[in-house]
mmCIF file with all atom_site columns, C-alpha atoms in Angstrom:
data_model
loop_
_atom_site.group_PDB
_atom_site.id
_atom_site.type_symbol
_atom_site.label_atom_id
_atom_site.label_alt_id
_atom_site.label_comp_id
_atom_site.label_asym_id
_atom_site.label_entity_id
_atom_site.label_seq_id
_atom_site.pdbx_PDB_ins_code
_atom_site.Cartn_x
_atom_site.Cartn_y
_atom_site.Cartn_z
_atom_site.occupancy
_atom_site.B_iso_or_equiv
_atom_site.pdbx_formal_charge
_atom_site.auth_seq_id
_atom_site.auth_comp_id
_atom_site.auth_asym_id
_atom_site.auth_atom_id
_atom_site.pdbx_PDB_model_num
ATOM 1   C CA . VAL A 1 1   ? -22.850 -21.784 -14.079 1.00 37.00 ? 1   VAL A CA 1
ATOM 2   C CA . GLY A 1 2   ? -22.521 -20.589 -10.474 1.00 44.00 ? 2   GLY A CA 1
ATOM 3   C CA . LEU A 1 3   ? -18.798 -19.797 -8.991  1.00 47.00 ? 3   LEU A CA 1
ATOM 4   C CA . SER A 1 4   ? -19.418 -22.858 -6.524  1.00 47.00 ? 4   SER A CA 1
ATOM 5   C CA . GLU A 1 5   ? -20.496 -25.137 -9.735  1.00 50.00 ? 5   GLU A CA 1
ATOM 6   C CA . PHE A 1 6   ? -17.358 -24.138 -11.589 1.00 48.00 ? 6   PHE A CA 1
ATOM 7   C CA . ALA A 1 7   ? -14.994 -24.655 -8.647  1.00 52.00 ? 7   ALA A CA 1
ATOM 8   C CA . ASP A 1 8   ? -16.430 -28.257 -8.429  1.00 56.00 ? 8   ASP A CA 1
ATOM 9   C CA . ALA A 1 9   ? -15.710 -28.730 -12.163 1.00 54.00 ? 9   ALA A CA 1
ATOM 10  C CA . LEU A 1 10  ? -12.122 -27.609 -11.983 1.00 54.00 ? 10  LEU A CA 1
ATOM 11  C CA . PRO A 1 11  ? -9.337  -30.397 -11.910 1.00 54.00 ? 11  PRO A CA 1
ATOM 12  C CA . THR A 1 12  ? -7.788  -31.478 -8.798  1.00 58.00 ? 12  THR A CA 1
ATOM 13  C CA . THR A 1 13  ? -4.313  -30.508 -9.933  1.00 73.00 ? 13  THR A CA 1
ATOM 14  C CA . LEU A 1 14  ? -4.281  -27.084 -9.581  1.00 75.00 ? 14  LEU A CA 1
ATOM 15  C CA . SER A 1 15  ? -1.292  -24.830 -8.725  1.00 79.00 ? 15  SER A CA 1
ATOM 16  C CA . GLY A 1 16  ? -1.160  -23.081 -5.142  1.00 77.00 ? 16  GLY A CA 1
ATOM 17  C CA . GLY A 1 17  ? -2.337  -20.006 -6.691  1.00 80.00 ? 17  GLY A CA 1
ATOM 18  C CA . GLN A 1 18  ? -5.089  -21.486 -8.653  1.00 83.00 ? 18  GLN A CA 1
ATOM 19  C CA . ALA A 1 19  ? -6.285  -23.419 -5.598  1.00 84.00 ? 19  ALA A CA 1
ATOM 20  C CA . GLN A 1 20  ? -6.315  -20.062 -3.727  1.00 83.00 ? 20  GLN A CA 1
ATOM 21  C CA . ARG A 1 21  ? -8.710  -18.473 -6.334  1.00 85.00 ? 21  ARG A CA 1
ATOM 22  C CA . VAL A 1 22  ? -11.031 -21.384 -6.178  1.00 87.00 ? 22  VAL A CA 1
ATOM 23  C CA . ALA A 1 23  ? -11.186 -21.529 -2.396  1.00 86.00 ? 23  ALA A CA 1
ATOM 24  C CA . LEU A 1 24  ? -12.050 -17.647 -2.551  1.00 88.00 ? 24  LEU A CA 1
ATOM 25  C CA . ALA A 1 25  ? -14.536 -17.864 -5.625  1.00 88.00 ? 25  ALA A CA 1
ATOM 26  C CA . ARG A 1 26  ? -16.244 -20.557 -3.465  1.00 89.00 ? 26  ARG A CA 1
ATOM 27  C CA . ALA A 1 27  ? -16.392 -18.373 -0.526  1.00 87.00 ? 27  ALA A CA 1
ATOM 28  C CA . LEU A 1 28  ? -18.085 -15.661 -2.092  1.00 88.00 ? 28  LEU A CA 1
ATOM 29  C CA . ALA A 1 29  ? -20.456 -17.627 -4.081  1.00 88.00 ? 29  ALA A CA 1
ATOM 30  C CA . ILE A 1 30  ? -22.495 -18.564 -0.779  1.00 89.00 ? 30  ILE A CA 1
ATOM 31  C CA . GLU A 1 31  ? -23.028 -15.076 -0.291  1.00 88.00 ? 31  GLU A CA 1
ATOM 32  C CA . PRO A 1 32  ? -22.117 -15.093 3.461   1.00 90.00 ? 32  PRO A CA 1
ATOM 33  C CA . ASP A 1 33  ? -23.079 -12.592 5.917   1.00 92.00 ? 33  ASP A CA 1
ATOM 34  C CA . VAL A 1 34  ? -19.744 -12.524 7.512   1.00 93.00 ? 34  VAL A CA 1
ATOM 35  C CA . LEU A 1 35  ? -16.352 -13.476 5.790   1.00 93.00 ? 35  LEU A CA 1
ATOM 36  C CA . LEU A 1 36  ? -13.180 -14.172 6.966   1.00 93.00 ? 36  LEU A CA 1
ATOM 37  C CA . LEU A 1 37  ? -10.157 -13.923 4.810   1.00 92.00 ? 37  LEU A CA 1
ATOM 38  C CA . ASP A 1 38  ? -6.919  -15.255 5.952   1.00 92.00 ? 38  ASP A CA 1
ATOM 39  C CA . GLU A 1 39  ? -4.061  -13.967 3.624   1.00 91.00 ? 39  GLU A CA 1
ATOM 40  C CA . PRO A 1 40  ? -6.269  -14.334 0.484   1.00 89.00 ? 40  PRO A CA 1
ATOM 41  C CA . LEU A 1 41  ? -3.838  -13.306 -2.314  1.00 89.00 ? 41  LEU A CA 1
ATOM 42  C CA . ALA A 1 42  ? -0.727  -14.524 -0.722  1.00 86.00 ? 42  ALA A CA 1
ATOM 43  C CA . ALA A 1 43  ? -0.188  -17.290 -3.163  1.00 83.00 ? 43  ALA A CA 1
ATOM 44  C CA . LEU A 1 44  ? -1.013  -15.256 -6.379  1.00 85.00 ? 44  LEU A CA 1
ATOM 45  C CA . ASP A 1 45  ? 1.935   -14.124 -8.501  1.00 83.00 ? 45  ASP A CA 1
ATOM 46  C CA . ALA A 1 46  ? 2.305   -10.313 -8.874  1.00 72.00 ? 46  ALA A CA 1
ATOM 47  C CA . THR A 1 47  ? 0.089   -9.850  -12.003 1.00 73.00 ? 47  THR A CA 1
ATOM 48  C CA . THR A 1 48  ? -2.635  -11.936 -11.007 1.00 84.00 ? 48  THR A CA 1
ATOM 49  C CA . ARG A 1 49  ? -2.675  -10.780 -7.333  1.00 84.00 ? 49  ARG A CA 1
ATOM 50  C CA . GLY A 1 50  ? -3.283  -6.971  -8.578  1.00 81.00 ? 50  GLY A CA 1
ATOM 51  C CA . THR A 1 51  ? -6.211  -8.256  -10.745 1.00 84.00 ? 51  THR A CA 1
ATOM 52  C CA . VAL A 1 52  ? -7.774  -10.324 -8.303  1.00 89.00 ? 52  VAL A CA 1
ATOM 53  C CA . ARG A 1 53  ? -7.305  -7.731  -5.543  1.00 89.00 ? 53  ARG A CA 1
ATOM 54  C CA . THR A 1 54  ? -9.341  -5.176  -7.822  1.00 86.00 ? 54  THR A CA 1
ATOM 55  C CA . ASP A 1 55  ? -12.105 -7.585  -8.205  1.00 89.00 ? 55  ASP A CA 1
ATOM 56  C CA . LEU A 1 56  ? -12.290 -8.327  -4.547  1.00 91.00 ? 56  LEU A CA 1
ATOM 57  C CA . ALA A 1 57  ? -12.313 -5.115  -3.330  1.00 90.00 ? 57  ALA A CA 1
ATOM 58  C CA . ARG A 1 58  ? -15.269 -4.313  -6.056  1.00 90.00 ? 58  ARG A CA 1
ATOM 59  C CA . HIS A 1 59  ? -17.172 -7.271  -4.597  1.00 90.00 ? 59  HIS A CA 1
ATOM 60  C CA . LEU A 1 60  ? -16.785 -6.420  -0.912  1.00 91.00 ? 60  LEU A CA 1
ATOM 61  C CA . ARG A 1 61  ? -17.888 -2.765  -1.596  1.00 89.00 ? 61  ARG A CA 1
ATOM 62  C CA . GLU A 1 62  ? -20.912 -3.772  -3.681  1.00 91.00 ? 62  GLU A CA 1
ATOM 63  C CA . SER A 1 63  ? -21.977 -6.944  -1.465  1.00 91.00 ? 63  SER A CA 1
ATOM 64  C CA . GLY A 1 64  ? -21.687 -4.704  1.902   1.00 90.00 ? 64  GLY A CA 1
ATOM 65  C CA . VAL A 1 65  ? -20.625 -8.181  3.585   1.00 92.00 ? 65  VAL A CA 1
ATOM 66  C CA . ALA A 1 66  ? -19.086 -7.936  6.879   1.00 94.00 ? 66  ALA A CA 1
ATOM 67  C CA . THR A 1 67  ? -15.376 -8.800  6.158   1.00 94.00 ? 67  THR A CA 1
ATOM 68  C CA . LEU A 1 68  ? -12.120 -9.500  8.506   1.00 95.00 ? 68  LEU A CA 1
ATOM 69  C CA . VAL A 1 69  ? -9.225  -9.728  6.315   1.00 94.00 ? 69  VAL A CA 1
ATOM 70  C CA . VAL A 1 70  ? -5.902  -11.078 7.956   1.00 94.00 ? 70  VAL A CA 1
ATOM 71  C CA . THR A 1 71  ? -2.658  -9.730  5.887   1.00 91.00 ? 71  THR A CA 1
ATOM 72  C CA . HIS A 1 72  ? 0.856   -8.866  6.157   1.00 86.00 ? 72  HIS A CA 1
ATOM 73  C CA . ASP A 1 73  ? 0.544   -6.619  3.104   1.00 85.00 ? 73  ASP A CA 1
ATOM 74  C CA . PRO A 1 74  ? -0.018  -3.153  3.306   1.00 80.00 ? 74  PRO A CA 1
ATOM 75  C CA . VAL A 1 75  ? -1.217  -2.823  -0.250  1.00 80.00 ? 75  VAL A CA 1
ATOM 76  C CA . ASP A 1 76  ? -3.867  -5.520  0.170   1.00 87.00 ? 76  ASP A CA 1
ATOM 77  C CA . ALA A 1 77  ? -4.859  -3.694  3.556   1.00 87.00 ? 77  ALA A CA 1
ATOM 78  C CA . ALA A 1 78  ? -5.203  -0.373  2.192   1.00 83.00 ? 78  ALA A CA 1
ATOM 79  C CA . ALA A 1 79  ? -7.351  -1.772  -1.015  1.00 85.00 ? 79  ALA A CA 1
ATOM 80  C CA . LEU A 1 80  ? -9.614  -4.066  1.051   1.00 90.00 ? 80  LEU A CA 1
ATOM 81  C CA . ALA A 1 81  ? -10.258 -2.410  4.558   1.00 90.00 ? 81  ALA A CA 1
ATOM 82  C CA . ASP A 1 82  ? -11.833 0.698   5.747   1.00 90.00 ? 82  ASP A CA 1
ATOM 83  C CA . ARG A 1 83  ? -10.220 0.285   9.150   1.00 93.00 ? 83  ARG A CA 1
ATOM 84  C CA . ILE A 1 84  ? -6.930  -1.354  9.977   1.00 93.00 ? 84  ILE A CA 1
ATOM 85  C CA . VAL A 1 85  ? -6.167  -3.041  13.440  1.00 94.00 ? 85  VAL A CA 1
ATOM 86  C CA . VAL A 1 86  ? -2.028  -3.800  13.725  1.00 93.00 ? 86  VAL A CA 1
ATOM 87  C CA . MET A 1 87  ? -1.186  -6.512  16.193  1.00 91.00 ? 87  MET A CA 1
ATOM 88  C CA . GLU A 1 88  ? 2.076   -7.331  17.728  1.00 89.00 ? 88  GLU A CA 1
ATOM 89  C CA . HIS A 1 89  ? 2.847   -10.350 19.987  1.00 90.00 ? 89  HIS A CA 1
ATOM 90  C CA . GLY A 1 90  ? -0.807  -11.168 19.828  1.00 91.00 ? 90  GLY A CA 1
ATOM 91  C CA . SER A 1 91  ? -1.662  -7.797  21.541  1.00 93.00 ? 91  SER A CA 1
ATOM 92  C CA . VAL A 1 92  ? -3.564  -4.689  19.483  1.00 94.00 ? 92  VAL A CA 1
ATOM 93  C CA . VAL A 1 93  ? -0.750  -1.945  19.245  1.00 91.00 ? 93  VAL A CA 1
ATOM 94  C CA . GLN A 1 94  ? -2.639  0.162   16.919  1.00 93.00 ? 94  GLN A CA 1
ATOM 95  C CA . GLU A 1 95  ? -5.757  1.134   14.875  1.00 93.00 ? 95  GLU A CA 1
ATOM 96  C CA . GLY A 1 96  ? -7.251  3.453   12.615  1.00 92.00 ? 96  GLY A CA 1
ATOM 97  C CA . ARG A 1 97  ? -7.036  4.308   8.901   1.00 88.00 ? 97  ARG A CA 1
ATOM 98  C CA . LEU A 1 98  ? -3.744  3.006   7.144   1.00 81.00 ? 98  LEU A CA 1
ATOM 99  C CA . THR A 1 99  ? -2.807  6.710   6.118   1.00 76.00 ? 99  THR A CA 1
ATOM 100 C CA . ASP A 1 100 ? -2.890  7.818   9.828   1.00 82.00 ? 100 ASP A CA 1
ATOM 101 C CA . ILE A 1 101 ? -0.801  4.644   11.145  1.00 83.00 ? 101 ILE A CA 1
ATOM 102 C CA . ALA A 1 102 ? 1.463   4.865   8.425   1.00 76.00 ? 102 ALA A CA 1
ATOM 103 C CA . ALA A 1 103 ? 2.312   8.724   8.857   1.00 71.00 ? 103 ALA A CA 1
ATOM 104 C CA . HIS A 1 104 ? 2.352   8.111   12.976  1.00 74.00 ? 104 HIS A CA 1
ATOM 105 C CA . PRO A 1 105 ? 3.420   4.442   13.465  1.00 75.00 ? 105 PRO A CA 1
ATOM 106 C CA . ARG A 1 106 ? 3.717   3.928   17.487  1.00 77.00 ? 106 ARG A CA 1
ATOM 107 C CA . SER A 1 107 ? 6.454   1.239   17.209  1.00 77.00 ? 107 SER A CA 1
ATOM 108 C CA . ARG A 1 108 ? 9.209   -0.136  14.877  1.00 70.00 ? 108 ARG A CA 1
ATOM 109 C CA . TYR A 1 109 ? 7.371   -2.937  13.861  1.00 81.00 ? 109 TYR A CA 1
ATOM 110 C CA . VAL A 1 110 ? 4.149   -0.921  12.835  1.00 84.00 ? 110 VAL A CA 1
ATOM 111 C CA . ALA A 1 111 ? 6.460   1.452   10.593  1.00 75.00 ? 111 ALA A CA 1
ATOM 112 C CA . ASP A 1 112 ? 8.147   -1.619  8.713   1.00 73.00 ? 112 ASP A CA 1
ATOM 113 C CA . LEU A 1 113 ? 4.756   -3.399  8.507   1.00 79.00 ? 113 LEU A CA 1
ATOM 114 C CA . VAL A 1 114 ? 2.817   -0.055  6.762   1.00 77.00 ? 114 VAL A CA 1
ATOM 115 C CA . GLY A 1 115 ? 5.127   2.355   6.160   1.00 74.00 ? 115 GLY A CA 1
ATOM 116 C CA . VAL A 1 116 ? 4.900   2.593   2.870   1.00 79.00 ? 116 VAL A CA 1
ATOM 117 C CA . ASN A 1 117 ? 3.778   5.624   0.454   1.00 84.00 ? 117 ASN A CA 1
ATOM 118 C CA . LEU A 1 118 ? 0.478   4.796   -1.361  1.00 80.00 ? 118 LEU A CA 1
ATOM 119 C CA . VAL A 1 119 ? 0.052   7.004   -4.564  1.00 86.00 ? 119 VAL A CA 1
ATOM 120 C CA . ARG A 1 120 ? -3.085  6.502   -6.449  1.00 86.00 ? 120 ARG A CA 1
ATOM 121 C CA . GLY A 1 121 ? -4.040  7.529   -9.942  1.00 91.00 ? 121 GLY A CA 1
ATOM 122 C CA . GLU A 1 122 ? -4.506  6.825   -13.371 1.00 93.00 ? 122 GLU A CA 1
ATOM 123 C CA . VAL A 1 123 ? -1.747  5.085   -15.672 1.00 93.00 ? 123 VAL A CA 1
ATOM 124 C CA . ARG A 1 124 ? -0.956  5.736   -19.027 1.00 92.00 ? 124 ARG A CA 1
ATOM 125 C CA . ASP A 1 125 ? 2.094   5.300   -21.237 1.00 89.00 ? 125 ASP A CA 1
ATOM 126 C CA . GLY A 1 126 ? 3.926   4.249   -18.218 1.00 89.00 ? 126 GLY A CA 1
ATOM 127 C CA . VAL A 1 127 ? 3.370   7.276   -15.903 1.00 93.00 ? 127 VAL A CA 1
ATOM 128 C CA . LEU A 1 128 ? 0.854   7.429   -12.864 1.00 93.00 ? 128 LEU A CA 1
ATOM 129 C CA . THR A 1 129 ? -1.211  10.832  -12.734 1.00 95.00 ? 129 THR A CA 1
ATOM 130 C CA . THR A 1 130 ? -2.726  11.523  -9.501  1.00 92.00 ? 130 THR A CA 1
ATOM 131 C CA . GLU A 1 131 ? -6.190  13.373  -8.940  1.00 89.00 ? 131 GLU A CA 1
ATOM 132 C CA . SER A 1 132 ? -4.067  16.420  -8.122  1.00 89.00 ? 132 SER A CA 1
ATOM 133 C CA . GLY A 1 133 ? -2.421  16.558  -11.643 1.00 92.00 ? 133 GLY A CA 1
ATOM 134 C CA . ALA A 1 134 ? 0.753   14.918  -10.407 1.00 92.00 ? 134 ALA A CA 1
ATOM 135 C CA . HIS A 1 135 ? 2.849   12.717  -12.508 1.00 93.00 ? 135 HIS A CA 1
ATOM 136 C CA . VAL A 1 136 ? 4.917   9.494   -10.981 1.00 93.00 ? 136 VAL A CA 1
ATOM 137 C CA . VAL A 1 137 ? 6.990   7.725   -13.884 1.00 93.00 ? 137 VAL A CA 1
ATOM 138 C CA . ILE A 1 138 ? 6.690   3.825   -12.973 1.00 88.00 ? 138 ILE A CA 1
ATOM 139 C CA . ALA A 1 139 ? 8.515   1.024   -13.853 1.00 80.00 ? 139 ALA A CA 1
ATOM 140 C CA . ASP A 1 140 ? 5.894   -1.187  -15.388 1.00 77.00 ? 140 ASP A CA 1
ATOM 141 C CA . ALA A 1 141 ? 2.007   -1.255  -15.122 1.00 79.00 ? 141 ALA A CA 1
ATOM 142 C CA . PRO A 1 142 ? -1.038  -1.816  -17.551 1.00 83.00 ? 142 PRO A CA 1
ATOM 143 C CA . PRO A 1 143 ? -3.182  1.415   -18.121 1.00 88.00 ? 143 PRO A CA 1
ATOM 144 C CA . GLY A 1 144 ? -5.927  2.041   -15.837 1.00 89.00 ? 144 GLY A CA 1
ATOM 145 C CA . ALA A 1 145 ? -6.318  2.904   -12.068 1.00 87.00 ? 145 ALA A CA 1
ATOM 146 C CA . ALA A 1 146 ? -3.592  1.724   -9.890  1.00 83.00 ? 146 ALA A CA 1
ATOM 147 C CA . TRP A 1 147 ? -1.552  2.255   -6.683  1.00 80.00 ? 147 TRP A CA 1
ATOM 148 C CA . ALA A 1 148 ? 2.054   3.352   -6.968  1.00 84.00 ? 148 ALA A CA 1
ATOM 149 C CA . VAL A 1 149 ? 3.803   2.025   -3.767  1.00 82.00 ? 149 VAL A CA 1
ATOM 150 C CA . ILE A 1 150 ? 6.822   4.183   -2.811  1.00 87.00 ? 150 ILE A CA 1
ATOM 151 C CA . ARG A 1 151 ? 8.670   2.787   0.299   1.00 86.00 ? 151 ARG A CA 1
ATOM 152 C CA . PRO A 1 152 ? 9.768   5.562   2.737   1.00 89.00 ? 152 PRO A CA 1
ATOM 153 C CA . HIS A 1 153 ? 13.737  4.696   2.789   1.00 88.00 ? 153 HIS A CA 1
ATOM 154 C CA . SER A 1 154 ? 13.602  4.796   -1.278  1.00 90.00 ? 154 SER A CA 1
ATOM 155 C CA . VAL A 1 155 ? 12.960  8.654   -1.017  1.00 94.00 ? 155 VAL A CA 1
ATOM 156 C CA . VAL A 1 156 ? 15.896  10.826  -1.215  1.00 93.00 ? 156 VAL A CA 1
ATOM 157 C CA . LEU A 1 157 ? 15.716  14.299  0.298   1.00 94.00 ? 157 LEU A CA 1
ATOM 158 C CA . ALA A 1 158 ? 17.528  17.131  -0.917  1.00 93.00 ? 158 ALA A CA 1
ATOM 159 C CA . ARG A 1 159 ? 17.301  21.259  -0.257  1.00 91.00 ? 159 ARG A CA 1
ATOM 160 C CA . HIS A 1 160 ? 18.012  21.865  -3.845  1.00 88.00 ? 160 HIS A CA 1
ATOM 161 C CA . VAL A 1 161 ? 17.201  20.041  -7.021  1.00 83.00 ? 161 VAL A CA 1
ATOM 162 C CA . ALA A 1 162 ? 19.920  17.346  -7.371  1.00 71.00 ? 162 ALA A CA 1
ATOM 163 C CA . ASP A 1 163 ? 21.530  16.012  -10.724 1.00 69.00 ? 163 ASP A CA 1
ATOM 164 C CA . THR A 1 164 ? 20.249  12.349  -10.153 1.00 72.00 ? 164 THR A CA 1
ATOM 165 C CA . SER A 1 165 ? 19.260  9.117   -12.234 1.00 73.00 ? 165 SER A CA 1
ATOM 166 C CA . ALA A 1 166 ? 15.864  9.266   -10.056 1.00 79.00 ? 166 ALA A CA 1
ATOM 167 C CA . ARG A 1 167 ? 12.881  9.742   -12.707 1.00 86.00 ? 167 ARG A CA 1
ATOM 168 C CA . ASN A 1 168 ? 10.692  11.568  -10.309 1.00 92.00 ? 168 ASN A CA 1
ATOM 169 C CA . THR A 1 169 ? 11.321  14.838  -8.363  1.00 93.00 ? 169 THR A CA 1
ATOM 170 C CA . TRP A 1 170 ? 8.618   16.759  -6.463  1.00 93.00 ? 170 TRP A CA 1
ATOM 171 C CA . PRO A 1 171 ? 8.973   19.778  -4.163  1.00 93.00 ? 171 PRO A CA 1
ATOM 172 C CA . GLY A 1 172 ? 7.383   19.162  -0.881  1.00 94.00 ? 172 GLY A CA 1
ATOM 173 C CA . THR A 1 173 ? 6.977   20.687  2.624   1.00 96.00 ? 173 THR A CA 1
ATOM 174 C CA . VAL A 1 174 ? 8.003   19.219  5.690   1.00 95.00 ? 174 VAL A CA 1
ATOM 175 C CA . THR A 1 175 ? 5.353   18.752  8.155   1.00 93.00 ? 175 THR A CA 1
ATOM 176 C CA . GLY A 1 176 ? 6.587   16.365  10.541  1.00 90.00 ? 176 GLY A CA 1
ATOM 177 C CA . VAL A 1 177 ? 9.766   14.761  11.729  1.00 91.00 ? 177 VAL A CA 1
ATOM 178 C CA . GLU A 1 178 ? 9.610   11.745  13.946  1.00 84.00 ? 178 GLU A CA 1
ATOM 179 C CA . GLN A 1 179 ? 12.456  9.757   15.576  1.00 80.00 ? 179 GLN A CA 1
ATOM 180 C CA . LEU A 1 180 ? 12.389  6.050   15.635  1.00 74.00 ? 180 LEU A CA 1
ATOM 181 C CA . GLY A 1 181 ? 15.377  4.631   16.766  1.00 70.00 ? 181 GLY A CA 1
ATOM 182 C CA . GLY A 1 182 ? 18.308  5.337   14.608  1.00 75.00 ? 182 GLY A CA 1
ATOM 183 C CA . ARG A 1 183 ? 16.080  6.344   12.010  1.00 84.00 ? 183 ARG A CA 1
ATOM 184 C CA . VAL A 1 184 ? 13.921  9.366   11.245  1.00 89.00 ? 184 VAL A CA 1
ATOM 185 C CA . ARG A 1 185 ? 10.592  9.664   9.394   1.00 88.00 ? 185 ARG A CA 1
ATOM 186 C CA . VAL A 1 186 ? 9.853   12.890  7.836   1.00 92.00 ? 186 VAL A CA 1
ATOM 187 C CA . GLN A 1 187 ? 6.437   13.633  6.620   1.00 91.00 ? 187 GLN A CA 1
ATOM 188 C CA . LEU A 1 188 ? 6.146   16.028  3.399   1.00 94.00 ? 188 LEU A CA 1
ATOM 189 C CA . ALA A 1 189 ? 3.088   17.833  1.815   1.00 94.00 ? 189 ALA A CA 1
ATOM 190 C CA . GLY A 1 190 ? 2.925   18.757  -1.605  1.00 92.00 ? 190 GLY A CA 1
ATOM 191 C CA . ALA A 1 191 ? 1.523   17.292  -4.883  1.00 89.00 ? 191 ALA A CA 1
ATOM 192 C CA . VAL A 1 192 ? 2.569   13.963  -4.015  1.00 92.00 ? 192 VAL A CA 1
ATOM 193 C CA . PRO A 1 193 ? 2.685   13.723  -0.132  1.00 91.00 ? 193 PRO A CA 1
ATOM 194 C CA . LEU A 1 194 ? 5.312   11.229  1.175   1.00 92.00 ? 194 LEU A CA 1
ATOM 195 C CA . THR A 1 195 ? 6.759   9.922   4.076   1.00 90.00 ? 195 THR A CA 1
ATOM 196 C CA . ALA A 1 196 ? 10.670  9.637   4.006   1.00 93.00 ? 196 ALA A CA 1
ATOM 197 C CA . GLU A 1 197 ? 12.621  7.837   6.520   1.00 91.00 ? 197 GLU A CA 1
ATOM 198 C CA . VAL A 1 198 ? 16.321  8.777   6.701   1.00 91.00 ? 198 VAL A CA 1
ATOM 199 C CA . THR A 1 199 ? 19.155  8.639   9.096   1.00 91.00 ? 199 THR A CA 1
ATOM 200 C CA . SER A 1 200 ? 19.468  11.042  12.080  1.00 89.00 ? 200 SER A CA 1
ATOM 201 C CA . ALA A 1 201 ? 23.084  12.193  10.692  1.00 90.00 ? 201 ALA A CA 1
ATOM 202 C CA . GLY A 1 202 ? 21.383  12.877  7.217   1.00 89.00 ? 202 GLY A CA 1
ATOM 203 C CA . LEU A 1 203 ? 18.738  14.973  8.485   1.00 89.00 ? 203 LEU A CA 1
ATOM 204 C CA . ASP A 1 204 ? 21.094  16.904  10.548  1.00 91.00 ? 204 ASP A CA 1
ATOM 205 C CA . ALA A 1 205 ? 23.272  17.402  7.691   1.00 92.00 ? 205 ALA A CA 1
ATOM 206 C CA . LEU A 1 206 ? 20.433  18.903  5.530   1.00 92.00 ? 206 LEU A CA 1
ATOM 207 C CA . ALA A 1 207 ? 19.264  21.184  8.637   1.00 93.00 ? 207 ALA A CA 1
ATOM 208 C CA . ILE A 1 208 ? 15.601  19.761  8.077   1.00 91.00 ? 208 ILE A CA 1
ATOM 209 C CA . THR A 1 209 ? 13.123  20.983  10.230  1.00 92.00 ? 209 THR A CA 1
ATOM 210 C CA . VAL A 1 210 ? 9.252   21.450  10.376  1.00 94.00 ? 210 VAL A CA 1
ATOM 211 C CA . GLY A 1 211 ? 8.545   24.011  7.589   1.00 95.00 ? 211 GLY A CA 1
ATOM 212 C CA . SER A 1 212 ? 11.775  23.258  5.577   1.00 94.00 ? 212 SER A CA 1
ATOM 213 C CA . GLN A 1 213 ? 11.245  23.284  1.732   1.00 95.00 ? 213 GLN A CA 1
ATOM 214 C CA . VAL A 1 214 ? 12.685  20.394  0.184   1.00 95.00 ? 214 VAL A CA 1
ATOM 215 C CA . PHE A 1 215 ? 12.840  18.055  -2.874  1.00 94.00 ? 215 PHE A CA 1
ATOM 216 C CA . ALA A 1 216 ? 11.958  14.492  -2.684  1.00 94.00 ? 216 ALA A CA 1
ATOM 217 C CA . SER A 1 217 ? 13.456  12.088  -5.330  1.00 93.00 ? 217 SER A CA 1
ATOM 218 C CA . VAL A 1 218 ? 12.535  8.807   -6.103  1.00 91.00 ? 218 VAL A CA 1
ATOM 219 C CA . LYS A 1 219 ? 13.894  6.232   -8.841  1.00 85.00 ? 219 LYS A CA 1
#
């Protein structure tokens, strides 16, 4: 039975998430030349969303269909898109790869929208291991390939290893410092490349500049 026939045979009393998955299956089943997906995963719960995102990304990659995805979720954008276009008040404010946009946002809106760290690796026994061999202790995730999402304001910087309850601490070198209003985004190079967001006062207290050696901690 094809996906379209399967969708037609389903009962009409579906939840929002079920209905969205059926609509997505029907859109893919006709093998279109061009595909427009408007918030395709928005109605799904966290567990289902991860599975469907992985399957959808594989389908789009293998089919090669030209796809335009509209989303407010940077994880969806990272998993599904080769090129990101950020719009604000109806105008394009920035475009490019997500990693480049997240490292150098051109506005507060862009920073809030895509300003997350995405660390890719393999999960096993509650630890995500990156290709470089770095370890990220995570809260919960099934084994296999995954992204760890670390928000910049959740990263705590220190000049020395601190006594903290954070499960993750990595050394790094400051490669960039960018002022955004009353906050400062700090780019770090290391086994786990990160962008941290701190206050101007906090940055001054730590005397952090480009080239400084620091430790980044994340719960």
